PDB file of C-alpha atoms in Angstrom:
ATOM      1  CA  UNK W 265       0.023   0.207   0.240  1.00 95.00           C
ATOM      2  CA  UNK W 266       1.289   3.368  -0.854  1.00 97.00           C
ATOM      3  CA  UNK W 267      -0.367   7.150  -0.681  1.00 97.00           C
ATOM      4  CA  UNK W 268      -1.962   8.117  -3.933  1.00 98.00           C
ATOM      5  CA  UNK W 269      -0.357  10.384  -6.381  1.00 97.00           C
ATOM      6  CA  UNK W 270      -1.880  12.708  -8.891  1.00 97.00           C
ATOM      7  CA  UNK W 271      -0.683  10.437 -11.867  1.00 97.00           C
ATOM      8  CA  UNK W 272      -3.166   7.859 -10.492  1.00 98.00           C
ATOM      9  CA  UNK W 273      -6.094   9.931 -11.284  1.00 97.00           C
ATOM     10  CA  UNK W 274      -7.121   8.423 -14.712  1.00 97.00           C
ATOM     11  CA  UNK W 275      -6.567   4.850 -13.396  1.00 97.00           C
ATOM     12  CA  UNK W 276      -8.794   5.191 -10.299  1.00 97.00           C
ATOM     13  CA  UNK W 277     -11.520   6.992 -12.482  1.00 96.00           C
ATOM     14  CA  UNK W 278     -11.033   3.561 -15.059  1.00 94.00           C
ATOM     15  CA  UNK W 279     -11.230   1.207 -12.303  1.00 95.00           C
ATOM     16  CA  UNK W 280     -14.506   2.627 -10.861  1.00 94.00           C
ATOM     17  CA  UNK W 281     -16.105   2.624 -14.220  1.00 92.00           C
ATOM     18  CA  UNK W 282     -14.939  -1.084 -14.564  1.00 92.00           C
ATOM     19  CA  UNK W 283     -15.508  -2.154 -11.005  1.00 94.00           C
ATOM     20  CA  UNK W 284     -19.021  -0.569 -10.682  1.00 89.00           C
ATOM     21  CA  UNK W 285     -20.018  -1.677 -14.511  1.00 82.00           C
ATOM     22  CA  UNK W 286     -21.385  -4.936 -13.574  1.00 78.00           C
ATOM     23  CA  UNK W 287     -24.046  -3.065 -11.106  1.00 81.00           C
ATOM     24  CA  UNK W 288     -24.715   0.220 -13.059  1.00 85.00           C
ATOM     25  CA  UNK W 289     -25.225   1.301 -16.770  1.00 85.00           C
ATOM     26  CA  UNK W 290     -22.288   2.637 -18.446  1.00 85.00           C
ATOM     27  CA  UNK W 291     -23.639   6.200 -18.062  1.00 87.00           C
ATOM     28  CA  UNK W 292     -24.402   5.454 -14.310  1.00 87.00           C
ATOM     29  CA  UNK W 293     -20.628   4.316 -13.972  1.00 86.00           C
ATOM     30  CA  UNK W 294     -19.418   7.070 -15.487  1.00 87.00           C
ATOM     31  CA  UNK W 295     -21.446   9.603 -13.472  1.00 87.00           C
ATOM     32  CA  UNK W 296     -20.598   7.954 -10.235  1.00 85.00           C
ATOM     33  CA  UNK W 297     -16.506   8.370 -11.514  1.00 88.00           C
ATOM     34  CA  UNK W 298     -17.451  12.019 -11.810  1.00 88.00           C
ATOM     35  CA  UNK W 299     -17.175  12.313  -7.999  1.00 92.00           C
ATOM     36  CA  UNK W 300     -13.375  11.944  -8.124  1.00 94.00           C
ATOM     37  CA  UNK W 301     -12.144  15.046  -9.922  1.00 96.00           C
ATOM     38  CA  UNK W 302      -8.443  15.272 -10.200  1.00 97.00           C
ATOM     39  CA  UNK W 303      -8.456  17.859  -7.541  1.00 96.00           C
ATOM     40  CA  UNK W 304      -8.829  15.271  -4.703  1.00 96.00           C
ATOM     41  CA  UNK W 305      -5.427  13.874  -5.746  1.00 97.00           C
ATOM     42  CA  UNK W 306      -3.805  17.240  -6.465  1.00 97.00           C
ATOM     43  CA  UNK W 307      -4.819  18.407  -2.763  1.00 96.00           C
ATOM     44  CA  UNK W 308      -5.186  15.135  -0.951  1.00 97.00           C
ATOM     45  CA  UNK W 309      -2.959  12.813  -2.136  1.00 96.00           C
ATOM     46  CA  UNK W 310      -0.868  12.490   1.080  1.00 96.00           C
ATOM     47  CA  UNK W 311      -3.776  10.988   2.756  1.00 98.00           C
ATOM     48  CA  UNK W 312      -5.356   8.981   0.134  1.00 98.00           C
ATOM     49  CA  UNK W 313      -4.187   5.414  -0.512  1.00 98.00           C
ATOM     50  CA  UNK W 314      -3.816   2.938  -3.156  1.00 98.00           C
ATOM     51  CA  UNK W 315      -2.934  -0.571  -3.240  1.00 98.00           C
ATOM     52  CA  UNK W 316      -1.612  -1.848  -6.299  1.00 97.00           C
ATOM     53  CA  UNK W 317       0.198  -5.070  -7.630  1.00 96.00           C
ATOM     54  CA  UNK W 318       1.732  -6.058 -11.002  1.00 96.00           C
ATOM     55  CA  UNK W 319      -1.608  -5.719 -12.701  1.00 95.00           C
ATOM     56  CA  UNK W 320      -2.156  -2.201 -11.355  1.00 96.00           C
ATOM     57  CA  UNK W 321      -4.366  -0.644  -8.857  1.00 98.00           C
ATOM     58  CA  UNK W 322      -6.592  -2.981  -7.039  1.00 98.00           C
ATOM     59  CA  UNK W 323      -8.080  -0.871  -4.397  1.00 98.00           C
ATOM     60  CA  UNK W 324      -8.056   2.851  -3.557  1.00 98.00           C
ATOM     61  CA  UNK W 325      -9.371   5.435  -0.680  1.00 98.00           C
ATOM     62  CA  UNK W 326      -9.458   9.065  -1.261  1.00 98.00           C
ATOM     63  CA  UNK W 327      -9.850  10.812   2.047  1.00 98.00           C
ATOM     64  CA  UNK W 328      -8.635  14.019   3.569  1.00 98.00           C
ATOM     65  CA  UNK W 329      -7.945  15.554   6.765  1.00 98.00           C
ATOM     66  CA  UNK W 330     -10.443  18.854   7.422  1.00 97.00           C
ATOM     67  CA  UNK W 331      -8.970  21.891   6.837  1.00 94.00           C
ATOM     68  CA  UNK W 332     -10.913  23.808   8.936  1.00 96.00           C
ATOM     69  CA  UNK W 333     -10.479  21.904  12.460  1.00 96.00           C
ATOM     70  CA  UNK W 334      -7.790  19.783  13.839  1.00 96.00           C
ATOM     71  CA  UNK W 335     -10.029  16.970  14.805  1.00 97.00           C
ATOM     72  CA  UNK W 336     -11.662  15.503  11.903  1.00 98.00           C
ATOM     73  CA  UNK W 337     -10.726  13.268   8.801  1.00 98.00           C
ATOM     74  CA  UNK W 338     -13.149  12.556   5.934  1.00 98.00           C
ATOM     75  CA  UNK W 339     -13.515   9.392   3.720  1.00 98.00           C
ATOM     76  CA  UNK W 340     -14.651  10.504   0.210  1.00 97.00           C
ATOM     77  CA  UNK W 341     -14.570   7.366  -1.664  1.00 96.00           C
ATOM     78  CA  UNK W 342     -13.387   3.783  -1.954  1.00 97.00           C
ATOM     79  CA  UNK W 343     -13.061   1.225  -4.396  1.00 96.00           C
ATOM     80  CA  UNK W 344     -11.751  -2.270  -4.384  1.00 96.00           C
ATOM     81  CA  UNK W 345     -11.521  -4.703  -7.263  1.00 96.00           C
ATOM     82  CA  UNK W 346     -14.493  -7.073  -7.117  1.00 95.00           C
ATOM     83  CA  UNK W 347     -11.855 -10.071  -7.182  1.00 95.00           C
ATOM     84  CA  UNK W 348     -10.569  -8.651  -3.971  1.00 96.00           C
ATOM     85  CA  UNK W 349     -13.950  -7.874  -2.479  1.00 93.00           C
ATOM     86  CA  UNK W 350     -14.770  -9.768   0.581  1.00 92.00           C
ATOM     87  CA  UNK W 351     -11.262 -10.626   1.789  1.00 96.00           C
ATOM     88  CA  UNK W 352     -10.575  -7.511   3.908  1.00 97.00           C
ATOM     89  CA  UNK W 353      -9.080  -5.172   1.442  1.00 98.00           C
ATOM     90  CA  UNK W 354     -11.247  -2.321   2.386  1.00 97.00           C
ATOM     91  CA  UNK W 355     -10.933  -2.863   6.119  1.00 98.00           C
ATOM     92  CA  UNK W 356      -7.263  -2.632   5.509  1.00 98.00           C
ATOM     93  CA  UNK W 357      -7.802   0.389   3.878  1.00 98.00           C
ATOM     94  CA  UNK W 358      -9.785   2.367   6.438  1.00 98.00           C
ATOM     95  CA  UNK W 359      -7.578   1.041   9.323  1.00 97.00           C
ATOM     96  CA  UNK W 360      -4.469   2.320   7.726  1.00 98.00           C
ATOM     97  CA  UNK W 361      -6.179   5.842   7.188  1.00 98.00           C
ATOM     98  CA  UNK W 362      -7.454   5.618  10.751  1.00 98.00           C
ATOM     99  CA  UNK W 363      -3.849   4.937  11.801  1.00 97.00           C
ATOM    100  CA  UNK W 364      -2.640   7.794   9.703  1.00 97.00           C
ATOM    101  CA  UNK W 365      -5.090  10.183  10.639  1.00 98.00           C
ATOM    102  CA  UNK W 366      -4.547   9.486  14.378  1.00 98.00           C
ATOM    103  CA  UNK W 367      -0.969  10.033  14.156  1.00 97.00           C
ATOM    104  CA  UNK W 368      -1.655  13.123  12.510  1.00 97.00           C
ATOM    105  CA  UNK W 369      -3.856  14.446  15.610  1.00 97.00           C
ATOM    106  CA  UNK W 370      -7.399  13.601  14.220  1.00 98.00           C
ATOM    107  CA  UNK W 371     -10.051  12.212  16.621  1.00 98.00           C
ATOM    108  CA  UNK W 372     -12.918  11.690  14.504  1.00 98.00           C
ATOM    109  CA  UNK W 373     -13.551  10.152  11.075  1.00 98.00           C
ATOM    110  CA  UNK W 374     -16.481  10.695   9.025  1.00 98.00           C
ATOM    111  CA  UNK W 375     -18.093   9.173   5.871  1.00 98.00           C
ATOM    112  CA  UNK W 376     -21.385   8.998   4.218  1.00 97.00           C
ATOM    113  CA  UNK W 377     -23.306   6.617   1.775  1.00 96.00           C
ATOM    114  CA  UNK W 378     -26.645   6.701   0.040  1.00 93.00           C
ATOM    115  CA  UNK W 379     -29.511   5.054   2.275  1.00 94.00           C
ATOM    116  CA  UNK W 380     -29.939   2.384  -0.640  1.00 91.00           C
ATOM    117  CA  UNK W 381     -26.382   1.156  -0.144  1.00 92.00           C
ATOM    118  CA  UNK W 382     -26.988  -1.542   2.325  1.00 93.00           C
ATOM    119  CA  UNK W 383     -23.507  -3.091   2.165  1.00 93.00           C
ATOM    120  CA  UNK W 384     -21.864   0.070   2.605  1.00 95.00           C
ATOM    121  CA  UNK W 385     -24.093   0.662   5.774  1.00 96.00           C
ATOM    122  CA  UNK W 386     -23.276  -2.443   7.111  1.00 96.00           C
ATOM    123  CA  UNK W 387     -19.803  -2.255   6.406  1.00 97.00           C
ATOM    124  CA  UNK W 388     -19.205   0.863   8.227  1.00 98.00           C
ATOM    125  CA  UNK W 389     -21.301  -0.283  11.396  1.00 97.00           C
ATOM    126  CA  UNK W 390     -18.850  -3.339  11.183  1.00 97.00           C
ATOM    127  CA  UNK W 391     -15.878  -0.762  11.075  1.00 97.00           C
ATOM    128  CA  UNK W 392     -17.229   0.893  14.394  1.00 97.00           C
ATOM    129  CA  UNK W 393     -18.752   3.996  12.787  1.00 98.00           C
ATOM    130  CA  UNK W 394     -22.195   5.248  14.289  1.00 97.00           C
ATOM    131  CA  UNK W 395     -25.031   6.702  12.292  1.00 97.00           C
ATOM    132  CA  UNK W 396     -25.603  10.598  12.699  1.00 97.00           C
ATOM    133  CA  UNK W 397     -29.169  11.585  13.637  1.00 96.00           C
ATOM    134  CA  UNK W 398     -30.471  13.091  10.409  1.00 96.00           C
ATOM    135  CA  UNK W 399     -33.536  15.024   9.862  1.00 96.00           C
ATOM    136  CA  UNK W 400     -35.772  12.152   9.041  1.00 95.00           C
ATOM    137  CA  UNK W 401     -35.873   8.168   9.248  1.00 95.00           C
ATOM    138  CA  UNK W 402     -36.576   5.989   6.219  1.00 91.00           C
ATOM    139  CA  UNK W 403     -36.529   2.151   6.782  1.00 90.00           C
ATOM    140  CA  UNK W 404     -35.011   2.517   9.997  1.00 93.00           C
ATOM    141  CA  UNK W 405     -32.161   4.495   9.034  1.00 94.00           C
ATOM    142  CA  UNK W 406     -31.561   8.053   9.934  1.00 97.00           C
ATOM    143  CA  UNK W 407     -31.113  10.062   6.551  1.00 97.00           C
ATOM    144  CA  UNK W 408     -29.919  13.596   5.961  1.00 97.00           C
ATOM    145  CA  UNK W 409     -32.501  14.804   3.309  1.00 95.00           C
ATOM    146  CA  UNK W 410     -30.800  16.537   0.063  1.00 95.00           C
ATOM    147  CA  UNK W 411     -27.761  16.342   1.666  1.00 94.00           C
ATOM    148  CA  UNK W 412     -25.800  16.249  -1.924  1.00 91.00           C
ATOM    149  CA  UNK W 413     -28.539  18.405  -3.418  1.00 91.00           C
ATOM    150  CA  UNK W 414     -32.063  17.957  -4.033  1.00 94.00           C
ATOM    151  CA  UNK W 415     -32.936  14.438  -4.033  1.00 91.00           C
ATOM    152  CA  UNK W 416     -29.883  13.336  -2.805  1.00 92.00           C
ATOM    153  CA  UNK W 417     -30.463  11.870   0.703  1.00 95.00           C
ATOM    154  CA  UNK W 418     -27.344  10.447   2.477  1.00 96.00           C
ATOM    155  CA  UNK W 419     -26.295   8.678   5.732  1.00 97.00           C
ATOM    156  CA  UNK W 420     -23.937  10.203   7.577  1.00 98.00           C
ATOM    157  CA  UNK W 421     -21.177   8.132   9.675  1.00 98.00           C
ATOM    158  CA  UNK W 422     -19.248   9.267  12.585  1.00 97.00           C
ATOM    159  CA  UNK W 423     -16.193   7.105  14.380  1.00 98.00           C
ATOM    160  CA  UNK W 424     -13.973   8.163  16.874  1.00 98.00           C
ATOM    161  CA  UNK W 425     -10.260   7.220  16.612  1.00 97.00           C
ATOM    162  CA  UNK W 426      -7.463   7.229  18.955  1.00 89.00           C
ATOM    163  CA  UNK W 427      -3.656   6.777  18.511  1.00 77.00           C
TER     164      UNK W 427
END
């Protein structure tokens, strides 16, 4: 595992479009990849992670330390090659991010997902995240309405970390 680099951007975008292509239309997979503009790797490469082997990038985590406070870190996007899913790869990315954030003095990590993404919700809960209170409850989940724009509700996660 290594820190990400801005030169990884096109490969990461390609992976998002390929890895999510089995569960989305090509247009939807492309739209998902738009959540990762190059600026994330231009300005937050030192806090983002890449796992690769001789075949290229196999997993990545794009995250950053909040510039407006000294306590928070945020995990923005994580991708794992479908061939590696269920083998602890995402857990390894998260725990490495937690450790590095704690070493930098951060005490909290936040993340979000769609209320429909049951796998992501289960994963975050298993990783020790708490679901933050939202402005309404949908199917038993606290949801923040219009979090990412009109009709873009999100479940928000919070986790304390220590050194």
